Short mmCIF file of C-alpha atoms and ligand atoms in Angstrom, two decimals:
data_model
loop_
_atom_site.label_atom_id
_atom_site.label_comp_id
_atom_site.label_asym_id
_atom_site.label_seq_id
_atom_site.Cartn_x
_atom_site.Cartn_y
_atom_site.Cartn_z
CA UNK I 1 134.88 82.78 110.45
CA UNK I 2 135.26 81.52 113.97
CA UNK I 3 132.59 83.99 115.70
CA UNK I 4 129.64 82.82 117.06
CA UNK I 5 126.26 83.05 116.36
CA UNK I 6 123.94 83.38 113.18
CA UNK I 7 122.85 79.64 113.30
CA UNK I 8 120.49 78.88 110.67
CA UNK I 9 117.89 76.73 112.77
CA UNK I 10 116.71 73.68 111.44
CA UNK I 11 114.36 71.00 112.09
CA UNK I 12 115.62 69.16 115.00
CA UNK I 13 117.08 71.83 116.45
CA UNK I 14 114.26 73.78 116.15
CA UNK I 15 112.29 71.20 118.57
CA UNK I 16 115.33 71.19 120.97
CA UNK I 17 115.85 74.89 121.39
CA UNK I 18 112.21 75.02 122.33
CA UNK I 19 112.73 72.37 124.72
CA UNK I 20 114.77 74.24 126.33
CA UNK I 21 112.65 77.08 126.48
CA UNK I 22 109.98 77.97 128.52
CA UNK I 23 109.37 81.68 127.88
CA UNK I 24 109.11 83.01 124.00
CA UNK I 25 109.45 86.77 123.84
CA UNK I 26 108.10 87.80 120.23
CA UNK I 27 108.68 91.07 118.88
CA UNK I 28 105.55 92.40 117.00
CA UNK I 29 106.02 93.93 113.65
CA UNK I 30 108.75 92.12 111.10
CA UNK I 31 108.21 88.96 113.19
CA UNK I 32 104.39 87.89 113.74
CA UNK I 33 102.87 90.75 111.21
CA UNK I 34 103.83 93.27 108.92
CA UNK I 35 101.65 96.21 109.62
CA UNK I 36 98.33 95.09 109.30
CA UNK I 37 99.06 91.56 107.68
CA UNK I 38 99.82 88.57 109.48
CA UNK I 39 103.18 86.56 109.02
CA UNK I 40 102.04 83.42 107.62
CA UNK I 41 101.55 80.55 109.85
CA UNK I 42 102.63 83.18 112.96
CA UNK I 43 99.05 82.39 114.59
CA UNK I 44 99.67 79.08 114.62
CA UNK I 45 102.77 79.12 116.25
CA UNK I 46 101.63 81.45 119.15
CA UNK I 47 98.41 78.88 119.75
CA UNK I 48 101.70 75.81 119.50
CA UNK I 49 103.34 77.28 121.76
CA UNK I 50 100.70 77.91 124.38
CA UNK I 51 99.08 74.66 124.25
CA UNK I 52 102.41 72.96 124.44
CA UNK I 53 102.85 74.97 127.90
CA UNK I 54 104.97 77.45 127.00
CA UNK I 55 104.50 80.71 128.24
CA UNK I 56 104.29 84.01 125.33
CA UNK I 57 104.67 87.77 125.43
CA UNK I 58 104.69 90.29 123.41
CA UNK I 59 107.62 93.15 123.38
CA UNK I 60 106.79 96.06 120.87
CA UNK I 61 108.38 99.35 120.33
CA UNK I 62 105.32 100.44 118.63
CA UNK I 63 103.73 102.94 121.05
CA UNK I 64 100.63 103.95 118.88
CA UNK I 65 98.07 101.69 120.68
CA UNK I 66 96.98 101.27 124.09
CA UNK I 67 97.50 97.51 125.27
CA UNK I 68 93.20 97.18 124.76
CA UNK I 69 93.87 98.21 121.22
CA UNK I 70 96.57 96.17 120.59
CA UNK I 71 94.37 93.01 121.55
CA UNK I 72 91.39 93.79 118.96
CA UNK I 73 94.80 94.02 116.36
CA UNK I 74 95.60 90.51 117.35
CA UNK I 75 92.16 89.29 117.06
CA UNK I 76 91.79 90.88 113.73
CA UNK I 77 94.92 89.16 112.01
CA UNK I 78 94.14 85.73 113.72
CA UNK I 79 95.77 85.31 116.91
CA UNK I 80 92.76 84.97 119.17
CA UNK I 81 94.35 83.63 122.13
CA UNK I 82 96.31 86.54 123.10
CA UNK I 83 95.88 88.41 126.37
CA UNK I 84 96.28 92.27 127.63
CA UNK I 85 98.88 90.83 129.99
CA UNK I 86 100.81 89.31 127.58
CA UNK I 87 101.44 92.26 126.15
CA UNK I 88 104.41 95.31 126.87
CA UNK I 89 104.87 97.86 124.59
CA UNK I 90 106.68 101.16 124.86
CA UNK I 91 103.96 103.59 125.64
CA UNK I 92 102.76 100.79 128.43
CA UNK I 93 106.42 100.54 129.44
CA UNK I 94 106.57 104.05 130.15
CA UNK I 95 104.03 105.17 131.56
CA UNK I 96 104.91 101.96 134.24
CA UNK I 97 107.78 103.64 134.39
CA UNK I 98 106.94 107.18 135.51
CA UNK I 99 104.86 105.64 137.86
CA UNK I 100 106.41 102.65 139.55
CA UNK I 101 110.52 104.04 138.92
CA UNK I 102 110.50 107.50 138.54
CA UNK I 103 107.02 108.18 140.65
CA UNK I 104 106.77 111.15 138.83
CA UNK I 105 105.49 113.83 141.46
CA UNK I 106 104.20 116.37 138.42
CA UNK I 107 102.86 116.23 134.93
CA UNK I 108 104.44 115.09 132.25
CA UNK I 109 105.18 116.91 128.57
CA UNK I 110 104.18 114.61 125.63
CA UNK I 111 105.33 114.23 122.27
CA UNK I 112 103.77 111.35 121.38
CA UNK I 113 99.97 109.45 120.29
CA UNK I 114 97.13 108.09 121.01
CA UNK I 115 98.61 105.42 122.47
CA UNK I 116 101.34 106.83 124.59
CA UNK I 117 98.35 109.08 126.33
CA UNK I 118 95.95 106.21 126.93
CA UNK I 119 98.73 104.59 129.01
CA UNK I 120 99.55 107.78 131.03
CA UNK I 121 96.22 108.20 131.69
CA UNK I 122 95.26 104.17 132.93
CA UNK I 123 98.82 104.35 135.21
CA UNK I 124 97.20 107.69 136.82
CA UNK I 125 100.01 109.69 135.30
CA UNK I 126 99.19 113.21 135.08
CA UNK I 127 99.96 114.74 131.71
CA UNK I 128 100.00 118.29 130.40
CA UNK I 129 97.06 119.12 127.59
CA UNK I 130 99.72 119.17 124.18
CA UNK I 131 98.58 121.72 121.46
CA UNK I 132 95.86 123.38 123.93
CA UNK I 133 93.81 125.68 122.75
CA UNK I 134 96.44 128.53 124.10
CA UNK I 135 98.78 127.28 121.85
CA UNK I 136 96.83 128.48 118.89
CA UNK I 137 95.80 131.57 119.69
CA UNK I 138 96.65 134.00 116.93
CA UNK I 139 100.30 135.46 117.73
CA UNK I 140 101.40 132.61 120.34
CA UNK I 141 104.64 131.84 119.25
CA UNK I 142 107.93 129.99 120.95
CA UNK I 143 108.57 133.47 122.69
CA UNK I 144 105.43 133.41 124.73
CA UNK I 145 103.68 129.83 124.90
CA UNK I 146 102.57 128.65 128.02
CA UNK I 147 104.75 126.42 129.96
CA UNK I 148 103.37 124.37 132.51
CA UNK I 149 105.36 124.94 136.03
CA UNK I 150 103.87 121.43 137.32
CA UNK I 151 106.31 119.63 134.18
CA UNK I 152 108.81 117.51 135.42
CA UNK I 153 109.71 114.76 132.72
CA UNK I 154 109.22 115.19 128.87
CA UNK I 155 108.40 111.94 126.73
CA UNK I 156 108.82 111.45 123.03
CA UNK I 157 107.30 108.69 121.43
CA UNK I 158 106.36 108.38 117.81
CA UNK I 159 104.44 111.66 116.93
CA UNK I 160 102.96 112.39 113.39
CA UNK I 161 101.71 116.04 114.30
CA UNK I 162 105.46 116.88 115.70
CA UNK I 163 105.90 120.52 115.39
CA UNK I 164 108.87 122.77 115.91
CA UNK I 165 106.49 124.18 118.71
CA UNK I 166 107.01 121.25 120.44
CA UNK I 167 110.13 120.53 120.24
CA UNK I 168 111.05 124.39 121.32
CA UNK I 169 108.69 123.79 124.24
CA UNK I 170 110.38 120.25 125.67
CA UNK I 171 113.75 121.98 125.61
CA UNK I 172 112.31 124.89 127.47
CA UNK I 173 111.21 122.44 130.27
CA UNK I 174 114.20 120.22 130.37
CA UNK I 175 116.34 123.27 131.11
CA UNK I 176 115.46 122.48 134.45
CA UNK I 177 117.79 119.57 135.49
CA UNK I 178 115.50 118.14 137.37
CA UNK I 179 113.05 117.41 134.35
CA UNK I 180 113.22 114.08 133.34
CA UNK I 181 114.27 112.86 130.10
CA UNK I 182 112.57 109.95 128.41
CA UNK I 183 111.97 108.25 125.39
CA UNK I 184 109.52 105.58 123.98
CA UNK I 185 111.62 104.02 122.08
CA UNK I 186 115.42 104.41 119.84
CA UNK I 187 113.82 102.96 116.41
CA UNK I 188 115.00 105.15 113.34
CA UNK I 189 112.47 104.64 110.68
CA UNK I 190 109.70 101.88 110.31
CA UNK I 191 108.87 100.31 106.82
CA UNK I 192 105.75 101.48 105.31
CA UNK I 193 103.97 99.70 102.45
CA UNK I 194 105.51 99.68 99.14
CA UNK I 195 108.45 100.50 99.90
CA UNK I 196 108.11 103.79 102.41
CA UNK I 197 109.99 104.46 105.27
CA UNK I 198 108.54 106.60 108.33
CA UNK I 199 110.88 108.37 110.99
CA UNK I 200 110.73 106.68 114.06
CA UNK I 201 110.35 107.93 117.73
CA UNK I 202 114.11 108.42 117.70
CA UNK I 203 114.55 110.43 114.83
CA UNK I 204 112.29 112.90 116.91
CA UNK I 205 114.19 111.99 120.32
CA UNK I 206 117.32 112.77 118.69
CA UNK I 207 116.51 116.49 117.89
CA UNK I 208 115.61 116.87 120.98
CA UNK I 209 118.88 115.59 122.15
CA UNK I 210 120.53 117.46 120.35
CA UNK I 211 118.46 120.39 120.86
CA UNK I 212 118.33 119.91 124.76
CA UNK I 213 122.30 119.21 124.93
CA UNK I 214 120.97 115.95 126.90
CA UNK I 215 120.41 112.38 126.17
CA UNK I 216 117.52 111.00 126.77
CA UNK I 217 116.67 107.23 128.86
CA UNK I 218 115.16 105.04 126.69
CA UNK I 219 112.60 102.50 127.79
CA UNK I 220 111.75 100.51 124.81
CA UNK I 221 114.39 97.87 123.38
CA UNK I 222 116.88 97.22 123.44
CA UNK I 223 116.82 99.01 127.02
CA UNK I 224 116.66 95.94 129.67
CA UNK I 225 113.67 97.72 131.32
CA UNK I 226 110.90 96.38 129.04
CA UNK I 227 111.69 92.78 130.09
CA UNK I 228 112.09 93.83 133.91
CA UNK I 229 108.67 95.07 133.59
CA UNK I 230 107.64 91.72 132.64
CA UNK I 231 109.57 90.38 135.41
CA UNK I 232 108.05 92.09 137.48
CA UNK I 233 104.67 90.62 136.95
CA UNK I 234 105.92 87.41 135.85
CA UNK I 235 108.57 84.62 137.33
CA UNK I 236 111.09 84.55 134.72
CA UNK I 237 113.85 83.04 134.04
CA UNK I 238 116.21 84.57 131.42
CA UNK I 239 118.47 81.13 130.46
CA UNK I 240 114.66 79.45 129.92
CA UNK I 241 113.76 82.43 127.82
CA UNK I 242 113.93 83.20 123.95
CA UNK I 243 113.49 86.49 122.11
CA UNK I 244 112.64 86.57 118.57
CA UNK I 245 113.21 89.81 116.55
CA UNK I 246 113.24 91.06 113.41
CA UNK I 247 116.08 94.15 113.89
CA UNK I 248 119.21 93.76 115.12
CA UNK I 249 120.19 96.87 116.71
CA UNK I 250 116.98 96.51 118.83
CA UNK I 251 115.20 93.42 119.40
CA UNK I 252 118.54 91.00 119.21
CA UNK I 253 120.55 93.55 121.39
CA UNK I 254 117.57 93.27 123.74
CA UNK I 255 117.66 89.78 124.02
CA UNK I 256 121.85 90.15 124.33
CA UNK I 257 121.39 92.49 127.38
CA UNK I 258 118.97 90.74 129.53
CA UNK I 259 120.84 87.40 128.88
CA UNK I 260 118.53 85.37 126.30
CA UNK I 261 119.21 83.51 123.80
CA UNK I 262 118.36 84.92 120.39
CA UNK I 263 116.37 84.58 117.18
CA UNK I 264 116.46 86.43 113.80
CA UNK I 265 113.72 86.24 111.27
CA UNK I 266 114.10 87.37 108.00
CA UNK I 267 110.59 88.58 107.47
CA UNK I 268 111.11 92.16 108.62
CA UNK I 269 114.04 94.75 108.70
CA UNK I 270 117.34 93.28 109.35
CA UNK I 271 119.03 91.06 106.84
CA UNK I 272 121.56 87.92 107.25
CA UNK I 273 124.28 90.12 105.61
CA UNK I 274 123.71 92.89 108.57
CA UNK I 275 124.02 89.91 110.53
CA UNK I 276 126.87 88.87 109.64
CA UNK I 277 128.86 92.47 109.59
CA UNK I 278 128.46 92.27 113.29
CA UNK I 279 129.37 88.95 113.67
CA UNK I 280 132.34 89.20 111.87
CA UNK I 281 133.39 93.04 112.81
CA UNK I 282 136.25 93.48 115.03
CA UNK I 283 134.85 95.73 117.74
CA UNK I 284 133.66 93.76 120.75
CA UNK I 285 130.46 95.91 121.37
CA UNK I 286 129.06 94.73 117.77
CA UNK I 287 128.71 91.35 119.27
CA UNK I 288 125.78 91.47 121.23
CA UNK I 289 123.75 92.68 117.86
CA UNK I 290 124.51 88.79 116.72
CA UNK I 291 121.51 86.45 116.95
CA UNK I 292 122.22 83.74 118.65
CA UNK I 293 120.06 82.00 115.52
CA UNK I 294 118.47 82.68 112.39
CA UNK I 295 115.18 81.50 110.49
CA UNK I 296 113.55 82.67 107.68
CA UNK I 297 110.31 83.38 109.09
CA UNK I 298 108.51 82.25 112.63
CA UNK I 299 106.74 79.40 110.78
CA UNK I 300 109.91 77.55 110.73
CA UNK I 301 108.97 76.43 113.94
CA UNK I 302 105.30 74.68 113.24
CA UNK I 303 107.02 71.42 111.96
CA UNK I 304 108.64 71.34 115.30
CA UNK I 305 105.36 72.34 117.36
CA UNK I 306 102.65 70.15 114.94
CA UNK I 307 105.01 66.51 115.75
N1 LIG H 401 106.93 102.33 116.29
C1 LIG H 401 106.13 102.55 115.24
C2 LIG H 401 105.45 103.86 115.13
C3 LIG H 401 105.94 101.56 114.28
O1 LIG H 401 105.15 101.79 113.23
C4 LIG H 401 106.62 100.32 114.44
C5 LIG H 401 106.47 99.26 113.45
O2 LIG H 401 105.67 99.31 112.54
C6 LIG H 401 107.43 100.13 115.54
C7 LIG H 401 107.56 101.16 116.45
C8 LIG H 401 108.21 98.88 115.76
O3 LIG H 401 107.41 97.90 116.35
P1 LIG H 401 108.03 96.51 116.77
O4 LIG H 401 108.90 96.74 117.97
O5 LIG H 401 106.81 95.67 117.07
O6 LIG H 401 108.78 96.01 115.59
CA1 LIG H 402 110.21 94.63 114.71
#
Protein backbone atom coordinates (compact mmCIF):
# COMPACT_ATOMS: atom_id res chain seq x y z
CA UNK A 1 0.00 0.00 0.00
CA UNK A 2 1.03 3.57 -0.55
CA UNK A 3 -0.54 5.09 2.84
CA UNK A 4 1.45 6.34 5.37
CA UNK A 5 2.25 5.47 8.62
CA UNK A 6 2.69 2.18 10.75
CA UNK A 7 6.58 2.36 10.67
CA UNK A 8 8.05 -0.36 12.54
CA UNK A 9 10.86 1.68 14.49
CA UNK A 10 14.13 0.38 14.62
CA UNK A 11 17.39 1.00 16.09
CA UNK A 12 18.72 4.03 14.50
CA UNK A 13 15.72 5.46 13.99
CA UNK A 14 14.71 4.97 17.24
CA UNK A 15 17.74 7.37 18.48
CA UNK A 16 16.79 9.91 15.71
CA UNK A 17 13.10 10.24 16.36
CA UNK A 18 14.06 10.99 19.92
CA UNK A 19 16.40 13.49 18.75
CA UNK A 20 13.97 15.14 17.46
CA UNK A 21 11.91 15.10 20.34
CA UNK A 22 11.83 16.98 23.26
CA UNK A 23 8.48 16.20 24.92
CA UNK A 24 7.36 12.27 25.36
CA UNK A 25 3.67 12.01 26.16
CA UNK A 26 3.14 8.31 27.55
CA UNK A 27 -0.13 6.89 27.90
CA UNK A 28 -0.42 4.82 31.17
CA UNK A 29 -1.97 1.46 31.01
CA UNK A 30 -1.04 -0.90 27.72
CA UNK A 31 2.11 1.25 27.40
CA UNK A 32 4.28 1.65 30.75
CA UNK A 33 2.04 -1.03 32.92
CA UNK A 34 -0.61 -3.36 32.63
CA UNK A 35 -2.77 -2.85 35.63
CA UNK A 36 -0.70 -3.30 38.43
CA UNK A 37 2.47 -4.77 36.60
CA UNK A 38 5.06 -2.84 35.07
CA UNK A 39 5.98 -3.08 31.24
CA UNK A 40 9.34 -4.44 31.31
CA UNK A 41 12.19 -2.15 31.03
CA UNK A 42 9.30 0.93 30.96
CA UNK A 43 11.12 2.41 34.22
CA UNK A 44 14.08 2.57 32.65
CA UNK A 45 13.09 4.35 29.80
CA UNK A 46 11.17 7.12 31.74
CA UNK A 47 14.58 7.63 34.07
CA UNK A 48 16.52 7.64 30.00
CA UNK A 49 14.59 9.93 29.00
CA UNK A 50 14.74 12.40 31.85
CA UNK A 51 18.33 12.29 32.41
CA UNK A 52 18.95 12.69 28.74
CA UNK A 53 16.85 16.11 29.12
CA UNK A 54 13.86 15.23 27.79
CA UNK A 55 10.88 16.35 29.29
CA UNK A 56 7.84 13.33 30.32
CA UNK A 57 4.13 13.34 31.09
CA UNK A 58 1.76 11.24 31.72
CA UNK A 59 -1.86 11.27 29.78
CA UNK A 60 -4.34 8.64 31.31
CA UNK A 61 -7.95 8.07 30.76
CA UNK A 62 -8.04 6.20 33.90
CA UNK A 63 -9.98 8.46 36.31
CA UNK A 64 -9.98 6.11 39.43
CA UNK A 65 -7.08 7.85 41.30
CA UNK A 66 -6.40 11.21 42.40
CA UNK A 67 -2.99 12.53 40.84
CA UNK A 68 -1.37 11.83 44.80
CA UNK A 69 -2.50 8.29 44.29
CA UNK A 70 -1.36 7.86 41.06
CA UNK A 71 2.30 8.81 42.26
CA UNK A 72 2.50 6.05 45.19
CA UNK A 73 1.28 3.62 41.87
CA UNK A 74 4.38 4.75 40.11
CA UNK A 75 6.58 4.32 43.00
CA UNK A 76 5.22 0.94 43.64
CA UNK A 77 5.95 -0.58 40.05
CA UNK A 78 9.42 1.20 39.86
CA UNK A 79 9.29 4.48 38.36
CA UNK A 80 10.49 6.60 41.25
CA UNK A 81 11.24 9.67 39.49
CA UNK A 82 7.86 10.64 38.56
CA UNK A 83 6.16 13.83 39.71
CA UNK A 84 2.35 14.99 40.56
CA UNK A 85 2.89 17.52 37.78
CA UNK A 86 3.80 15.25 35.35
CA UNK A 87 0.81 13.76 35.56
CA UNK A 88 -2.99 14.53 33.69
CA UNK A 89 -5.54 12.20 33.89
CA UNK A 90 -9.22 12.46 33.17
CA UNK A 91 -10.73 13.03 36.53
CA UNK A 92 -7.74 15.84 36.99
CA UNK A 93 -8.62 17.03 33.48
CA UNK A 94 -12.03 17.64 34.43
CA UNK A 95 -12.35 18.90 37.26
CA UNK A 96 -9.59 21.71 35.61
CA UNK A 97 -12.06 21.95 33.39
CA UNK A 98 -15.20 22.92 35.32
CA UNK A 99 -13.14 25.21 36.97
CA UNK A 100 -10.78 27.06 34.69
CA UNK A 101 -13.34 26.59 31.15
CA UNK A 102 -16.62 26.10 32.19
CA UNK A 103 -16.25 28.02 35.83
CA UNK A 104 -18.98 26.11 36.86
CA UNK A 105 -21.19 28.58 39.03
CA UNK A 106 -23.18 25.41 40.85
CA UNK A 107 -22.59 21.87 41.89
CA UNK A 108 -21.94 19.30 39.89
CA UNK A 109 -23.84 15.61 39.53
CA UNK A 110 -21.31 12.69 39.64
CA UNK A 111 -21.25 9.41 38.24
CA UNK A 112 -18.01 8.53 38.81
CA UNK A 113 -15.05 7.32 41.79
CA UNK A 114 -12.90 7.94 44.13
CA UNK A 115 -10.82 9.55 42.00
CA UNK A 116 -13.01 11.75 39.94
CA UNK A 117 -14.29 13.28 43.56
CA UNK A 118 -10.84 13.85 45.01
CA UNK A 119 -10.17 16.12 42.00
CA UNK A 120 -13.48 18.07 42.29
CA UNK A 121 -12.88 18.56 45.62
CA UNK A 122 -8.77 19.86 45.39
CA UNK A 123 -10.05 22.31 42.19
CA UNK A 124 -12.77 23.74 44.82
CA UNK A 125 -15.50 22.30 42.66
CA UNK A 126 -18.61 21.93 44.49
CA UNK A 127 -20.24 18.55 44.03
CA UNK A 128 -23.63 17.14 44.98
CA UNK A 129 -23.49 14.17 47.88
CA UNK A 130 -24.29 10.90 45.17
CA UNK A 131 -26.34 8.04 46.87
CA UNK A 132 -27.14 10.33 50.10
CA UNK A 133 -28.69 8.98 52.68
CA UNK A 134 -32.22 10.37 51.10
CA UNK A 135 -31.70 8.27 48.37
CA UNK A 136 -32.22 5.19 50.43
CA UNK A 137 -34.86 5.84 52.38
CA UNK A 138 -37.39 3.05 52.15
CA UNK A 139 -39.90 3.99 49.15
CA UNK A 140 -37.55 6.73 47.39
CA UNK A 141 -37.78 5.82 44.01
CA UNK A 142 -37.03 7.74 40.43
CA UNK A 143 -40.56 9.40 40.96
CA UNK A 144 -39.60 11.28 44.04
CA UNK A 145 -35.66 11.48 44.64
CA UNK A 146 -34.24 14.57 45.52
CA UNK A 147 -32.81 16.69 42.88
CA UNK A 148 -30.47 19.23 43.72
CA UNK A 149 -31.66 22.82 42.18
CA UNK A 150 -27.89 24.15 42.62
CA UNK A 151 -26.86 21.18 39.58
CA UNK A 152 -25.61 22.60 36.64
CA UNK A 153 -23.22 20.04 34.80
CA UNK A 154 -23.43 16.15 35.18
CA UNK A 155 -20.05 14.07 34.88
CA UNK A 156 -19.66 10.42 34.12
CA UNK A 157 -16.55 8.83 34.65
CA UNK A 158 -15.92 5.18 35.25
CA UNK A 159 -18.45 4.11 38.02
CA UNK A 160 -18.64 0.48 39.45
CA UNK A 161 -21.76 1.22 41.78
CA UNK A 162 -23.71 2.77 38.55
CA UNK A 163 -27.31 2.38 39.20
CA UNK A 164 -30.36 2.97 37.08
CA UNK A 165 -31.02 5.60 39.93
CA UNK A 166 -28.42 7.45 38.65
CA UNK A 167 -28.67 7.42 35.45
CA UNK A 168 -32.65 8.43 35.79
CA UNK A 169 -31.40 11.25 38.02
CA UNK A 170 -28.55 12.86 35.42
CA UNK A 171 -31.22 12.91 32.73
CA UNK A 172 -33.59 14.61 35.09
CA UNK A 173 -30.96 17.42 35.55
CA UNK A 174 -29.75 17.74 32.04
CA UNK A 175 -33.31 18.49 30.96
CA UNK A 176 -32.35 21.80 31.74
CA UNK A 177 -30.28 23.04 28.71
CA UNK A 178 -28.26 24.86 30.56
CA UNK A 179 -26.78 21.75 32.51
CA UNK A 180 -23.64 20.84 31.29
CA UNK A 181 -22.75 17.70 29.75
CA UNK A 182 -19.44 16.02 30.39
CA UNK A 183 -17.60 13.02 30.29
CA UNK A 184 -14.29 11.58 31.74
CA UNK A 185 -13.41 9.83 29.17
CA UNK A 186 -14.89 7.77 25.54
CA UNK A 187 -12.98 4.32 26.44
CA UNK A 188 -15.37 1.23 25.81
CA UNK A 189 -14.09 -1.52 27.92
CA UNK A 190 -10.62 -1.94 29.71
CA UNK A 191 -8.81 -5.42 29.83
CA UNK A 192 -8.97 -7.12 33.07
CA UNK A 193 -6.70 -10.00 34.07
CA UNK A 194 -7.09 -13.23 32.41
CA UNK A 195 -8.77 -12.35 29.90
CA UNK A 196 -11.84 -9.97 31.36
CA UNK A 197 -13.09 -7.04 29.92
CA UNK A 198 -14.74 -4.12 32.12
CA UNK A 199 -17.17 -1.40 30.57
CA UNK A 200 -15.56 1.71 30.37
CA UNK A 201 -16.68 5.31 31.32
CA UNK A 202 -18.29 5.45 27.88
CA UNK A 203 -20.29 2.54 27.90
CA UNK A 204 -22.00 4.43 30.92
CA UNK A 205 -21.76 7.96 29.02
CA UNK A 206 -23.41 6.45 26.19
CA UNK A 207 -26.70 5.51 28.02
CA UNK A 208 -26.84 8.53 29.17
CA UNK A 209 -26.62 9.91 25.74
CA UNK A 210 -28.88 8.13 24.63
CA UNK A 211 -31.05 8.45 27.51
CA UNK A 212 -30.62 12.35 27.70
CA UNK A 213 -31.15 12.74 23.72
CA UNK A 214 -27.67 14.74 24.12
CA UNK A 215 -24.09 14.09 23.54
CA UNK A 216 -21.91 14.59 25.91
CA UNK A 217 -18.09 16.75 25.70
CA UNK A 218 -15.51 14.57 26.36
CA UNK A 219 -12.34 15.63 28.10
CA UNK A 220 -10.14 12.67 28.14
CA UNK A 221 -8.40 11.46 24.76
CA UNK A 222 -8.53 11.65 22.20
CA UNK A 223 -10.26 15.17 22.99
CA UNK A 224 -7.33 17.90 22.36
CA UNK A 225 -8.15 19.35 25.84
CA UNK A 226 -6.01 16.98 27.95
CA UNK A 227 -2.82 18.18 26.17
CA UNK A 228 -4.00 21.98 26.32
CA UNK A 229 -4.15 21.45 29.92
CA UNK A 230 -0.63 20.56 29.85
CA UNK A 231 0.02 23.46 27.76
CA UNK A 232 -1.17 25.40 29.84
CA UNK A 233 1.25 24.75 32.59
CA UNK A 234 3.95 23.81 30.37
CA UNK A 235 5.79 25.50 27.10
CA UNK A 236 5.13 23.02 24.52
CA UNK A 237 5.75 22.52 21.41
CA UNK A 238 3.61 19.97 19.47
CA UNK A 239 6.23 19.23 16.24
CA UNK A 240 8.98 18.55 19.34
CA UNK A 241 6.45 16.33 20.96
CA UNK A 242 5.72 12.45 20.82
CA UNK A 243 2.75 10.48 22.13
CA UNK A 244 2.98 6.92 22.76
CA UNK A 245 -0.26 4.82 23.08
CA UNK A 246 -1.41 1.65 23.26
CA UNK A 247 -5.22 2.17 21.51
CA UNK A 248 -5.81 3.57 18.47
CA UNK A 249 -9.09 5.10 18.57
CA UNK A 250 -7.81 7.08 21.63
CA UNK A 251 -4.34 7.66 22.43
CA UNK A 252 -3.04 7.70 18.51
CA UNK A 253 -6.11 9.90 17.49
CA UNK A 254 -4.97 12.10 20.37
CA UNK A 255 -1.68 12.50 19.25
CA UNK A 256 -3.30 12.99 15.39
CA UNK A 257 -5.43 15.95 16.70
CA UNK A 258 -3.06 18.03 18.59
CA UNK A 259 -0.44 17.57 15.78
CA UNK A 260 2.23 14.95 17.22
CA UNK A 261 3.84 12.55 15.87
CA UNK A 262 2.79 9.05 16.92
CA UNK A 263 3.76 5.77 18.54
CA UNK A 264 2.02 2.34 18.82
CA UNK A 265 3.07 -0.32 21.23
CA UNK A 266 1.93 -3.60 21.03
CA UNK A 267 1.84 -4.33 24.70
CA UNK A 268 -1.75 -3.26 25.35
CA UNK A 269 -5.11 -3.12 23.34
CA UNK A 270 -4.70 -2.27 19.80
CA UNK A 271 -3.06 -4.63 17.38
CA UNK A 272 -0.84 -4.00 14.05
CA UNK A 273 -3.73 -5.57 12.03
CA UNK A 274 -6.24 -2.73 13.57
CA UNK A 275 -3.53 -0.67 12.49
CA UNK A 276 -3.38 -1.38 9.41
CA UNK A 277 -7.41 -1.45 8.59
CA UNK A 278 -7.15 2.23 9.12
CA UNK A 279 -4.27 2.76 7.27
CA UNK A 280 -5.37 1.09 4.43
CA UNK A 281 -9.37 1.97 4.63
CA UNK A 282 -10.68 4.31 2.16
CA UNK A 283 -12.44 6.87 4.32
CA UNK A 284 -10.25 9.88 5.03
CA UNK A 285 -11.34 10.29 8.76
CA UNK A 286 -9.75 6.66 9.54
CA UNK A 287 -6.44 8.24 8.93
CA UNK A 288 -5.70 10.05 11.87
CA UNK A 289 -6.20 6.55 13.98
CA UNK A 290 -2.69 5.57 12.03
CA UNK A 291 0.44 5.73 14.19
CA UNK A 292 2.78 7.54 12.79
CA UNK A 293 5.14 4.36 14.16
CA UNK A 294 5.01 1.14 15.71
CA UNK A 295 7.16 -0.88 18.37
CA UNK A 296 6.58 -3.79 20.13
CA UNK A 297 6.86 -2.57 23.50
CA UNK A 298 8.43 0.91 25.07
CA UNK A 299 11.71 -0.93 25.80
CA UNK A 300 12.51 -0.77 22.22
CA UNK A 301 13.82 2.42 22.96
CA UNK A 302 16.60 1.60 25.88
CA UNK A 303 19.21 0.50 23.20
CA UNK A 304 18.75 3.92 21.82
CA UNK A 305 18.76 5.79 25.36
CA UNK A 306 21.69 3.30 27.14
CA UNK A 307 24.44 4.34 23.85
N1 LIG B 1 -10.30 3.88 32.81
C1 LIG B 1 -10.25 2.79 33.58
C2 LIG B 1 -11.28 2.60 34.62
C3 LIG B 1 -9.24 1.84 33.41
O1 LIG B 1 -9.19 0.75 34.17
C4 LIG B 1 -8.26 2.07 32.39
C5 LIG B 1 -7.18 1.11 32.17
O2 LIG B 1 -6.98 0.17 32.90
C6 LIG B 1 -8.34 3.22 31.63
C7 LIG B 1 -9.37 4.11 31.86
C8 LIG B 1 -7.38 3.52 30.53
O3 LIG B 1 -6.22 4.10 31.02
P1 LIG B 1 -5.08 4.59 30.04
O4 LIG B 1 -5.58 5.82 29.35
O5 LIG B 1 -3.92 4.86 30.96
O6 LIG B 1 -4.82 3.46 29.11
CA1 LIG C 1 -3.92 2.69 27.29
Amino acid sequence: SSSRGCVTLRGAQIRDLLDAKHNVLFDCDGVIWNGETAVTGAPEVVSLLKQRGKRVFFVTNNCTRPRENYVQKFCRLGFTDVAEEEIFSSAYCSAAYLRDVARLQGKVYVIGCGGVMKELQDAGVPVVEEDSAADREPGTSIYNCPLDPDVKAVLVGYDENFTFMKLAKACCYLRNSECLFLATDPDPWHPLRGGRITPGSGSLTAALETASSRKATVIGKPSRFMYECIASQFDLDPARSLMIGDRLETDILFGSNCGLSTVLTLTGVSTLEEAHRYRDSEAPEQKDCVPDYVVESVADFLQALEE
